[in-house]
mmCIF file of C-alpha atoms in Angstrom:
data_model
loop_
_atom_site.group_PDB
_atom_site.id
_atom_site.type_symbol
_atom_site.label_atom_id
_atom_site.label_comp_id
_atom_site.label_asym_id
_atom_site.label_seq_id
_atom_site.Cartn_x
_atom_site.Cartn_y
_atom_site.Cartn_z
ATOM 1 C CA UNK Z 1 245.905 9.449 26.941
ATOM 2 C CA UNK Z 2 248.334 10.876 29.798
ATOM 3 C CA UNK Z 3 251.925 11.645 28.854
ATOM 4 C CA UNK Z 4 254.296 11.006 31.092
ATOM 5 C CA UNK Z 5 257.674 12.879 31.119
ATOM 6 C CA UNK Z 6 260.280 10.702 33.042
ATOM 7 C CA UNK Z 7 263.822 10.642 34.383
ATOM 8 C CA UNK Z 8 263.817 14.429 34.521
ATOM 9 C CA UNK Z 9 264.917 16.766 37.013
ATOM 10 C CA UNK Z 10 262.021 19.260 37.775
ATOM 11 C CA UNK Z 11 263.342 22.643 38.065
ATOM 12 C CA UNK Z 12 260.911 24.533 40.521
ATOM 13 C CA UNK Z 13 261.064 28.290 41.681
ATOM 14 C CA UNK Z 14 263.310 27.302 44.618
ATOM 15 C CA UNK Z 15 264.742 23.799 44.193
ATOM 16 C CA UNK Z 16 265.002 21.051 41.995
ATOM 17 C CA UNK Z 17 263.193 17.560 42.193
ATOM 18 C CA UNK Z 18 265.595 15.156 40.779
ATOM 19 C CA UNK Z 19 264.808 11.666 39.022
ATOM 20 C CA UNK Z 20 261.291 12.791 38.731
ATOM 21 C CA UNK Z 21 258.003 12.614 36.768
ATOM 22 C CA UNK Z 22 255.705 15.162 35.352
ATOM 23 C CA UNK Z 23 252.343 13.951 34.037
ATOM 24 C CA UNK Z 24 250.222 15.680 31.372
ATOM 25 C CA UNK Z 25 246.802 15.444 30.410
ATOM 26 C CA UNK Z 26 244.641 17.266 27.798
ATOM 27 C CA UNK Z 27 247.709 19.939 27.744
ATOM 28 C CA UNK Z 28 247.696 20.160 31.440
ATOM 29 C CA UNK Z 29 249.952 19.391 34.470
ATOM 30 C CA UNK Z 30 247.991 16.770 36.104
ATOM 31 C CA UNK Z 31 250.685 15.645 38.533
ATOM 32 C CA UNK Z 32 254.717 15.731 38.825
ATOM 33 C CA UNK Z 33 257.277 14.199 41.254
ATOM 34 C CA UNK Z 34 258.761 11.027 42.263
ATOM 35 C CA UNK Z 35 257.622 7.567 42.672
ATOM 36 C CA UNK Z 36 254.511 8.272 39.916
ATOM 37 C CA UNK Z 37 253.298 5.260 38.415
ATOM 38 C CA UNK Z 38 253.177 5.670 34.534
ATOM 39 C CA UNK Z 39 251.166 2.586 33.646
ATOM 40 C CA UNK Z 40 249.463 3.069 30.700
ATOM 41 C CA UNK Z 41 250.820 6.336 29.845
ATOM 42 C CA UNK Z 42 252.904 7.609 26.575
ATOM 43 C CA UNK Z 43 256.293 7.585 28.164
ATOM 44 C CA UNK Z 44 259.047 10.295 27.012
ATOM 45 C CA UNK Z 45 262.405 9.588 28.665
ATOM 46 C CA UNK Z 46 264.314 13.003 29.236
ATOM 47 C CA UNK Z 47 267.226 11.078 29.880
ATOM 48 C CA UNK Z 48 268.326 13.114 32.962
ATOM 49 C CA UNK Z 49 267.452 16.763 31.639
ATOM 50 C CA UNK Z 50 266.297 19.438 33.427
ATOM 51 C CA UNK Z 51 262.711 20.269 32.525
ATOM 52 C CA UNK Z 52 261.241 23.608 33.535
ATOM 53 C CA UNK Z 53 258.354 26.075 32.651
ATOM 54 C CA UNK Z 54 258.331 27.319 28.747
ATOM 55 C CA UNK Z 55 259.935 30.642 28.561
ATOM 56 C CA UNK Z 56 258.086 33.846 28.187
ATOM 57 C CA UNK Z 57 259.371 36.744 26.104
ATOM 58 C CA UNK Z 58 257.497 39.573 26.745
ATOM 59 C CA UNK Z 59 259.744 41.823 24.587
ATOM 60 C CA UNK Z 60 261.283 41.131 21.090
ATOM 61 C CA UNK Z 61 260.722 42.291 17.663
ATOM 62 C CA UNK Z 62 262.352 39.442 15.742
ATOM 63 C CA UNK Z 63 264.253 36.346 15.723
ATOM 64 C CA UNK Z 64 267.243 38.295 14.667
ATOM 65 C CA UNK Z 65 266.788 38.074 10.961
ATOM 66 C CA UNK Z 66 263.300 38.651 10.498
ATOM 67 C CA UNK Z 67 260.665 40.968 12.091
ATOM 68 C CA UNK Z 68 257.285 39.680 13.124
ATOM 69 C CA UNK Z 69 255.880 42.214 11.204
ATOM 70 C CA UNK Z 70 257.031 40.863 7.960
ATOM 71 C CA UNK Z 71 256.516 37.055 9.024
ATOM 72 C CA UNK Z 72 254.976 36.347 12.369
ATOM 73 C CA UNK Z 73 254.500 32.611 11.576
ATOM 74 C CA UNK Z 74 258.047 32.280 10.909
ATOM 75 C CA UNK Z 75 259.461 34.007 13.716
ATOM 76 C CA UNK Z 76 257.021 32.284 16.200
ATOM 77 C CA UNK Z 77 258.115 28.852 15.108
ATOM 78 C CA UNK Z 78 261.674 29.764 15.260
ATOM 79 C CA UNK Z 79 261.313 30.890 18.911
ATOM 80 C CA UNK Z 80 259.180 27.874 19.588
ATOM 81 C CA UNK Z 81 261.862 25.669 18.767
ATOM 82 C CA UNK Z 82 264.316 27.409 21.270
ATOM 83 C CA UNK Z 83 261.829 27.017 23.947
ATOM 84 C CA UNK Z 84 259.721 30.208 23.824
ATOM 85 C CA UNK Z 85 255.851 28.759 24.363
ATOM 86 C CA UNK Z 86 254.904 32.576 25.072
ATOM 87 C CA UNK Z 87 256.099 35.622 23.303
ATOM 88 C CA UNK Z 88 254.695 39.218 22.849
ATOM 89 C CA UNK Z 89 255.973 40.856 19.526
ATOM 90 C CA UNK Z 90 256.968 44.270 20.098
ATOM 91 C CA UNK Z 91 256.228 47.292 17.724
ATOM 92 C CA UNK Z 92 258.650 49.817 17.502
ATOM 93 C CA UNK Z 93 257.664 53.839 17.773
ATOM 94 C CA UNK Z 94 259.426 54.593 14.377
ATOM 95 C CA UNK Z 95 256.035 53.386 12.833
ATOM 96 C CA UNK Z 96 253.845 56.050 12.130
ATOM 97 C CA UNK Z 97 249.975 55.489 13.491
ATOM 98 C CA UNK Z 98 248.901 54.153 10.270
ATOM 99 C CA UNK Z 99 251.904 51.677 9.997
ATOM 100 C CA UNK Z 100 251.053 50.673 13.497
ATOM 101 C CA UNK Z 101 247.492 50.192 13.036
ATOM 102 C CA UNK Z 102 248.250 48.059 10.236
ATOM 103 C CA UNK Z 103 251.161 45.912 11.987
ATOM 104 C CA UNK Z 104 248.676 45.353 14.894
ATOM 105 C CA UNK Z 105 245.894 44.271 12.286
ATOM 106 C CA UNK Z 106 248.575 41.838 11.152
ATOM 107 C CA UNK Z 107 249.463 40.423 14.487
ATOM 108 C CA UNK Z 108 245.974 39.786 15.404
ATOM 109 C CA UNK Z 109 245.386 37.748 12.283
ATOM 110 C CA UNK Z 110 247.873 35.569 12.813
ATOM 111 C CA UNK Z 111 246.787 35.014 16.680
ATOM 112 C CA UNK Z 112 243.465 34.312 15.045
ATOM 113 C CA UNK Z 113 244.637 32.052 12.795
ATOM 114 C CA UNK Z 114 245.721 29.538 15.171
ATOM 115 C CA UNK Z 115 249.311 29.194 13.233
ATOM 116 C CA UNK Z 116 251.296 30.959 15.831
ATOM 117 C CA UNK Z 117 249.818 29.696 19.074
ATOM 118 C CA UNK Z 118 252.633 30.928 21.164
ATOM 119 C CA UNK Z 119 252.075 34.679 20.051
ATOM 120 C CA UNK Z 120 250.042 35.920 23.196
ATOM 121 C CA UNK Z 121 249.496 39.675 22.548
ATOM 122 C CA UNK Z 122 251.760 42.586 21.919
ATOM 123 C CA UNK Z 123 254.307 44.781 23.594
ATOM 124 C CA UNK Z 124 253.996 48.425 22.403
ATOM 125 C CA UNK Z 125 257.468 49.981 22.599
ATOM 126 C CA UNK Z 126 255.588 52.904 21.039
ATOM 127 C CA UNK Z 127 254.311 55.531 20.527
ATOM 128 C CA UNK Z 128 255.246 58.209 23.147
ATOM 129 C CA UNK Z 129 258.847 57.481 24.390
ATOM 130 C CA UNK Z 130 261.715 60.177 24.437
ATOM 131 C CA UNK Z 131 262.826 60.865 20.888
ATOM 132 C CA UNK Z 132 266.649 61.418 22.305
ATOM 133 C CA UNK Z 133 266.850 57.648 22.525
ATOM 134 C CA UNK Z 134 266.738 54.179 21.027
ATOM 135 C CA UNK Z 135 268.314 53.100 17.486
ATOM 136 C CA UNK Z 136 266.518 54.730 14.651
ATOM 137 C CA UNK Z 137 265.595 57.444 16.851
ATOM 138 C CA UNK Z 138 266.024 60.055 13.873
ATOM 139 C CA UNK Z 139 262.874 58.289 12.206
ATOM 140 C CA UNK Z 140 260.412 59.079 15.059
ATOM 141 C CA UNK Z 141 257.073 60.636 14.163
ATOM 142 C CA UNK Z 142 255.718 60.903 17.592
ATOM 143 C CA UNK Z 143 258.045 63.983 18.542
ATOM 144 C CA UNK Z 144 254.903 66.350 18.796
ATOM 145 C CA UNK Z 145 252.651 66.544 21.562
ATOM 146 C CA UNK Z 146 250.737 63.817 23.061
ATOM 147 C CA UNK Z 147 247.182 64.017 21.638
ATOM 148 C CA UNK Z 148 244.068 62.052 21.919
ATOM 149 C CA UNK Z 149 243.514 62.522 18.073
ATOM 150 C CA UNK Z 150 246.762 60.803 16.851
ATOM 151 C CA UNK Z 151 246.960 58.061 19.598
ATOM 152 C CA UNK Z 152 243.284 57.057 19.587
ATOM 153 C CA UNK Z 153 243.518 54.760 16.718
ATOM 154 C CA UNK Z 154 246.488 53.049 17.994
ATOM 155 C CA UNK Z 155 245.081 52.249 21.195
ATOM 156 C CA UNK Z 156 241.674 51.356 19.659
ATOM 157 C CA UNK Z 157 243.304 49.015 17.238
ATOM 158 C CA UNK Z 158 245.820 47.109 20.163
ATOM 159 C CA UNK Z 159 243.846 47.739 23.416
ATOM 160 C CA UNK Z 160 242.731 44.149 24.156
ATOM 161 C CA UNK Z 161 245.745 42.437 22.607
ATOM 162 C CA UNK Z 162 248.611 45.004 23.914
ATOM 163 C CA UNK Z 163 249.852 43.754 27.318
ATOM 164 C CA UNK Z 164 252.515 46.278 28.053
ATOM 165 C CA UNK Z 165 252.581 49.918 26.839
ATOM 166 C CA UNK Z 166 255.794 51.671 26.921
ATOM 167 C CA UNK Z 167 255.851 55.268 27.814
ATOM 168 C CA UNK Z 168 258.615 58.275 28.521
ATOM 169 C CA UNK Z 169 256.407 59.764 31.770
ATOM 170 C CA UNK Z 170 258.309 63.164 31.238
ATOM 171 C CA UNK Z 171 256.383 63.269 28.271
ATOM 172 C CA UNK Z 172 253.939 66.597 28.217
ATOM 173 C CA UNK Z 173 250.425 65.210 28.633
ATOM 174 C CA UNK Z 174 251.260 61.593 28.999
ATOM 175 C CA UNK Z 175 248.673 61.157 31.684
ATOM 176 C CA UNK Z 176 245.937 61.474 29.058
ATOM 177 C CA UNK Z 177 247.544 58.505 26.973
ATOM 178 C CA UNK Z 178 247.611 56.130 30.186
ATOM 179 C CA UNK Z 179 244.247 57.400 31.359
ATOM 180 C CA UNK Z 180 242.833 56.200 27.881
ATOM 181 C CA UNK Z 181 244.439 53.143 27.889
ATOM 182 C CA UNK Z 182 243.452 51.957 31.216
ATOM 183 C CA UNK Z 183 239.664 52.846 30.254
ATOM 184 C CA UNK Z 184 240.385 50.425 27.355
ATOM 185 C CA UNK Z 185 241.921 48.097 29.427
ATOM 186 C CA UNK Z 186 242.331 47.895 33.073
ATOM 187 C CA UNK Z 187 244.643 44.867 32.964
ATOM 188 C CA UNK Z 188 247.360 47.114 30.848
ATOM 189 C CA UNK Z 189 250.859 47.175 32.398
ATOM 190 C CA UNK Z 190 252.814 50.372 31.436
ATOM 191 C CA UNK Z 191 257.035 50.289 31.328
ATOM 192 C CA UNK Z 192 259.302 53.071 31.508
ATOM 193 C CA UNK Z 193 261.110 53.097 28.387
ATOM 194 C CA UNK Z 194 263.244 55.356 26.202
ATOM 195 C CA UNK Z 195 263.000 57.920 28.979
ATOM 196 C CA UNK Z 196 265.198 60.374 31.244
ATOM 197 C CA UNK Z 197 262.268 61.304 33.701
ATOM 198 C CA UNK Z 198 262.922 61.995 37.358
ATOM 199 C CA UNK Z 199 261.441 59.419 40.093
ATOM 200 C CA UNK Z 200 258.523 61.585 40.926
ATOM 201 C CA UNK Z 201 257.209 61.490 37.013
ATOM 202 C CA UNK Z 202 257.748 58.000 37.003
ATOM 203 C CA UNK Z 203 256.373 57.100 40.691
ATOM 204 C CA UNK Z 204 253.132 58.972 39.680
ATOM 205 C CA UNK Z 205 252.369 56.680 36.904
ATOM 206 C CA UNK Z 206 252.618 53.513 39.193
ATOM 207 C CA UNK Z 207 249.273 53.836 40.693
ATOM 208 C CA UNK Z 208 247.990 53.218 36.831
ATOM 209 C CA UNK Z 209 249.783 50.332 36.385
ATOM 210 C CA UNK Z 210 253.602 51.250 35.657
ATOM 211 C CA UNK Z 211 255.518 48.288 37.113
ATOM 212 C CA UNK Z 212 258.124 47.804 34.820
ATOM 213 C CA UNK Z 213 261.335 49.233 33.194
ATOM 214 C CA UNK Z 214 262.178 48.396 29.681
ATOM 215 C CA UNK Z 215 265.549 47.238 28.955
ATOM 216 C CA UNK Z 216 266.929 48.220 32.279
ATOM 217 C CA UNK Z 217 270.503 50.652 31.681
ATOM 218 C CA UNK Z 218 269.282 50.559 27.940
ATOM 219 C CA UNK Z 219 268.297 53.752 26.326
ATOM 220 C CA UNK Z 220 267.684 55.986 29.663
ATOM 221 C CA UNK Z 221 269.162 59.256 30.660
ATOM 222 C CA UNK Z 222 271.117 60.505 33.523
ATOM 223 C CA UNK Z 223 270.265 64.002 35.312
ATOM 224 C CA UNK Z 224 272.530 66.481 36.465
ATOM 225 C CA UNK Z 225 271.530 69.204 38.686
ATOM 226 C CA UNK Z 226 274.962 70.480 39.108
ATOM 227 C CA UNK Z 227 278.116 70.187 37.553
ATOM 228 C CA UNK Z 228 279.864 66.500 38.266
ATOM 229 C CA UNK Z 229 276.698 65.694 40.307
ATOM 230 C CA UNK Z 230 274.169 63.340 39.384
ATOM 231 C CA UNK Z 231 271.020 62.656 40.752
ATOM 232 C CA UNK Z 232 268.358 59.612 40.392
ATOM 233 C CA UNK Z 233 266.857 58.998 37.196
ATOM 234 C CA UNK Z 234 265.007 56.060 35.720
ATOM 235 C CA UNK Z 235 267.376 53.391 36.310
ATOM 236 C CA UNK Z 236 267.878 54.349 39.934
ATOM 237 C CA UNK Z 237 263.844 54.597 40.305
ATOM 238 C CA UNK Z 238 263.682 51.233 38.912
ATOM 239 C CA UNK Z 239 266.179 50.013 41.263
ATOM 240 C CA UNK Z 240 264.964 51.715 44.451
ATOM 241 C CA UNK Z 241 261.159 50.755 43.802
ATOM 242 C CA UNK Z 242 260.548 46.823 44.695
ATOM 243 C CA UNK Z 243 257.609 46.775 42.447
ATOM 244 C CA UNK Z 244 259.094 47.803 39.389
ATOM 245 C CA UNK Z 245 260.173 44.947 37.472
ATOM 246 C CA UNK Z 246 263.450 45.284 35.216
ATOM 247 C CA UNK Z 247 264.079 43.864 32.214
ATOM 248 C CA UNK Z 248 267.417 43.207 30.980
ATOM 249 C CA UNK Z 249 269.045 42.067 27.813
ATOM 250 C CA UNK Z 250 271.967 39.936 28.814
ATOM 251 C CA UNK Z 251 274.256 39.308 25.568
ATOM 252 C CA UNK Z 252 277.180 37.302 26.079
ATOM 253 C CA UNK Z 253 279.798 39.787 25.986
ATOM 254 C CA UNK Z 254 278.080 42.069 28.444
ATOM 255 C CA UNK Z 255 277.517 45.308 26.096
ATOM 256 C CA UNK Z 256 274.209 45.816 26.725
ATOM 257 C CA UNK Z 257 274.601 45.467 30.380
ATOM 258 C CA UNK Z 258 277.927 44.794 31.501
ATOM 259 C CA UNK Z 259 278.397 41.924 33.849
ATOM 260 C CA UNK Z 260 279.117 43.749 36.908
ATOM 261 C CA UNK Z 261 275.977 45.544 36.669
ATOM 262 C CA UNK Z 262 273.962 42.516 35.861
ATOM 263 C CA UNK Z 263 275.205 41.319 39.347
ATOM 264 C CA UNK Z 264 274.447 44.608 41.126
ATOM 265 C CA UNK Z 265 271.101 44.177 39.752
ATOM 266 C CA UNK Z 266 270.348 40.981 40.765
ATOM 267 C CA UNK Z 267 271.832 41.459 44.025
ATOM 268 C CA UNK Z 268 269.357 44.678 44.587
ATOM 269 C CA UNK Z 269 266.314 43.373 42.926
ATOM 270 C CA UNK Z 270 266.310 40.007 44.034
ATOM 271 C CA UNK Z 271 264.972 37.142 42.130
ATOM 272 C CA UNK Z 272 261.219 38.202 41.654
ATOM 273 C CA UNK Z 273 261.805 41.173 39.923
ATOM 274 C CA UNK Z 274 264.172 40.382 36.789
ATOM 275 C CA UNK Z 275 262.827 39.617 33.491
ATOM 276 C CA UNK Z 276 265.051 38.711 30.808
ATOM 277 C CA UNK Z 277 264.081 39.525 27.367
ATOM 278 C CA UNK Z 278 265.686 39.021 23.879
ATOM 279 C CA UNK Z 279 264.833 42.504 22.524
ATOM 280 C CA UNK Z 280 266.247 40.964 19.133
ATOM 281 C CA UNK Z 281 265.634 43.397 16.163
ATOM 282 C CA UNK Z 282 266.959 43.236 12.484
ATOM 283 C CA UNK Z 283 269.520 45.780 11.282
ATOM 284 C CA UNK Z 284 272.635 45.292 9.258
ATOM 285 C CA UNK Z 285 275.329 47.764 10.425
ATOM 286 C CA UNK Z 286 278.787 46.360 11.216
ATOM 287 C CA UNK Z 287 280.224 45.766 14.489
ATOM 288 C CA UNK Z 288 282.175 48.760 15.725
ATOM 289 C CA UNK Z 289 286.026 48.533 15.912
ATOM 290 C CA UNK Z 290 287.511 48.041 19.248
ATOM 291 C CA UNK Z 291 288.151 45.115 21.638
ATOM 292 C CA UNK Z 292 285.195 46.091 23.486
ATOM 293 C CA UNK Z 293 283.125 44.696 20.974
ATOM 294 C CA UNK Z 294 285.179 41.392 19.729
ATOM 295 C CA UNK Z 295 282.850 38.575 19.984
ATOM 296 C CA UNK Z 296 279.855 40.791 20.112
ATOM 297 C CA UNK Z 297 277.817 38.767 17.415
ATOM 298 C CA UNK Z 298 274.689 38.241 19.160
ATOM 299 C CA UNK Z 299 274.280 42.345 19.159
ATOM 300 C CA UNK Z 300 272.516 44.130 16.179
ATOM 301 C CA UNK Z 301 273.969 47.566 15.447
ATOM 302 C CA UNK Z 302 272.729 50.447 13.139
ATOM 303 C CA UNK Z 303 274.779 51.979 10.564
ATOM 304 C CA UNK Z 304 275.788 54.990 12.917
ATOM 305 C CA UNK Z 305 277.196 52.479 15.278
ATOM 306 C CA UNK Z 306 274.434 52.562 18.077
ATOM 307 C CA UNK Z 307 273.109 49.631 19.382
ATOM 308 C CA UNK Z 308 270.043 47.878 17.800
ATOM 309 C CA UNK Z 309 268.735 45.437 19.965
ATOM 310 C CA UNK Z 310 270.017 41.709 19.874
ATOM 311 C CA UNK Z 311 270.313 39.046 17.440
ATOM 312 C CA UNK Z 312 269.222 36.608 20.382
ATOM 313 C CA UNK Z 313 266.435 34.287 21.164
ATOM 314 C CA UNK Z 314 265.521 34.020 25.046
ATOM 315 C CA UNK Z 315 267.216 30.834 25.563
ATOM 316 C CA UNK Z 316 270.720 32.659 24.898
ATOM 317 C CA UNK Z 317 270.213 35.199 27.388
ATOM 318 C CA UNK Z 318 269.203 32.632 30.203
ATOM 319 C CA UNK Z 319 272.839 30.984 29.511
ATOM 320 C CA UNK Z 320 274.686 33.965 29.589
ATOM 321 C CA UNK Z 321 272.975 35.152 32.744
ATOM 322 C CA UNK Z 322 274.286 32.322 34.071
ATOM 323 C CA UNK Z 323 277.742 32.603 32.906
ATOM 324 C CA UNK Z 324 277.804 36.748 33.915
ATOM 325 C CA UNK Z 325 276.168 36.339 37.326
ATOM 326 C CA UNK Z 326 276.770 32.713 38.619
ATOM 327 C CA UNK Z 327 272.361 32.470 38.702
ATOM 328 C CA UNK Z 328 271.279 29.039 38.971
ATOM 329 C CA UNK Z 329 268.686 26.851 36.563
ATOM 330 C CA UNK Z 330 266.187 27.876 39.272
ATOM 331 C CA UNK Z 331 267.024 31.500 39.146
ATOM 332 C CA UNK Z 332 267.054 32.022 35.387
ATOM 333 C CA UNK Z 333 263.740 30.154 34.761
ATOM 334 C CA UNK Z 334 262.286 32.589 37.173
ATOM 335 C CA UNK Z 335 263.723 35.434 35.498
ATOM 336 C CA UNK Z 336 262.542 34.051 31.909
ATOM 337 C CA UNK Z 337 259.339 32.573 32.873
ATOM 338 C CA UNK Z 338 257.945 32.771 36.431
ATOM 339 C CA UNK Z 339 258.236 36.667 36.546
ATOM 340 C CA UNK Z 340 257.055 37.671 33.297
ATOM 341 C CA UNK Z 341 254.091 35.450 33.831
ATOM 342 C CA UNK Z 342 253.377 36.914 37.399
ATOM 343 C CA UNK Z 343 254.012 40.527 36.134
ATOM 344 C CA UNK Z 344 251.448 40.227 33.280
ATOM 345 C CA UNK Z 345 249.155 38.396 35.676
ATOM 346 C CA UNK Z 346 249.149 34.750 33.508
ATOM 347 C CA UNK Z 347 248.350 32.639 36.631
ATOM 348 C CA UNK Z 348 248.234 29.429 34.485
ATOM 349 C CA UNK Z 349 252.114 29.118 33.154
ATOM 350 C CA UNK Z 350 255.538 30.519 34.376
ATOM 351 C CA UNK Z 351 256.016 27.298 36.835
ATOM 352 C CA UNK Z 352 255.562 23.596 37.132
ATOM 353 C CA UNK Z 353 252.059 23.400 39.169
ATOM 354 C CA UNK Z 354 249.268 20.782 39.176
ATOM 355 C CA UNK Z 355 246.547 22.466 36.879
ATOM 356 C CA UNK Z 356 248.851 24.705 34.920
ATOM 357 C CA UNK Z 357 249.396 24.433 31.131
ATOM 358 C CA UNK Z 358 251.909 22.018 29.941
ATOM 359 C CA UNK Z 359 253.985 24.802 28.603
ATOM 360 C CA UNK Z 360 257.458 23.172 29.367
ATOM 361 C CA UNK Z 361 261.065 22.643 28.247
ATOM 362 C CA UNK Z 362 263.925 20.202 29.127
ATOM 363 C CA UNK Z 363 267.232 21.751 28.662
ATOM 364 C CA UNK Z 364 270.941 20.785 29.703
ATOM 365 C CA UNK Z 365 272.738 21.905 32.667
ATOM 366 C CA UNK Z 366 273.902 24.820 30.696
ATOM 367 C CA UNK Z 367 270.639 25.630 28.912
ATOM 368 C CA UNK Z 368 270.552 24.033 25.697
ATOM 369 C CA UNK Z 369 267.070 23.314 24.916
ATOM 370 C CA UNK Z 370 266.457 19.574 24.247
ATOM 371 C CA UNK Z 371 262.753 19.225 24.258
ATOM 372 C CA UNK Z 372 259.658 21.635 24.309
ATOM 373 C CA UNK Z 373 256.316 21.049 24.854
ATOM 374 C CA UNK Z 374 253.190 23.617 23.890
ATOM 375 C CA UNK Z 375 249.954 23.073 25.661
ATOM 376 C CA UNK Z 376 251.390 19.475 26.385
ATOM 377 C CA UNK Z 377 252.119 18.435 22.672
ATOM 378 C CA UNK Z 378 255.624 17.609 22.038
ATOM 379 C CA UNK Z 379 257.075 20.461 19.538
ATOM 380 C CA UNK Z 380 260.451 19.654 19.445
#
């Protein structure tokens, strides 16, 4: 039987269709628009809510309280209730090769079990990042030279489900790692992460599929060639190259990226190259003292006082982006659904379109999630 979501404002990439209907059959969007006959269909009244594509979080480690590697089914279910219909658990560089292989195997088993249908692959924030950057950096077992005998077991374990691999392009011999990943999976995407690479190092990897900047403006370096003279580094390279998508962690206080910088990135990158992420982690350090951190209860800190990701689920960054930048519903749905789908080459989701998967969410004007549909099935 067909299902019709009626009395909804449909959020398209560049406009809204008011008082409209979406028709779903066998998990697929088969029609949408105004003046659609719904006779014989199961009808769901959205009561004037705004319906857009389900959110796609390409980079998060947890739900803020539990890691995916601890209980992926529980975390995926929690995220789904917040409208995240597609998620890529992120694995971190603090794990050894054996631990990463074990974690990859666990996530794979959960994906194959069908108990977490919204898990679509892995985001590998490992192994070869710059050991100067990131929380828990003192526990980085990947400081030594990039060597095939070390990375091969990890790549072989994850190659077909790892959609994004993070790299620090300045690491010696990193090209051998990149080429091996591409040999195993030609569709793999690379992201510059935890890095102080120069533009030439980053741009040299773009022909191999580097087209993302991990948590833009977080855990990246600066380069000073002369005293008091800064030159281009990771953040500037990501802004300069339109092909590079910039991930943003948008917390409610503006600690990860200040509201002014969020507006700057939005102005430079435009609506097609921003990807909102939650980057939720689990750490239990106290909120640092000072007015700057007042109200920063959606951020994780380690016990050194360093930022350790967030406690957010992706609907939170969407709301925060609207507050900090004046972004519209159309824009934040692009940042949190359309753009990640496009970057990953997922042509069957990320926008409301006939023939696309019926991964949908209905939200209020303030982006409070009211209903969630996964493959056409109402799950909230």
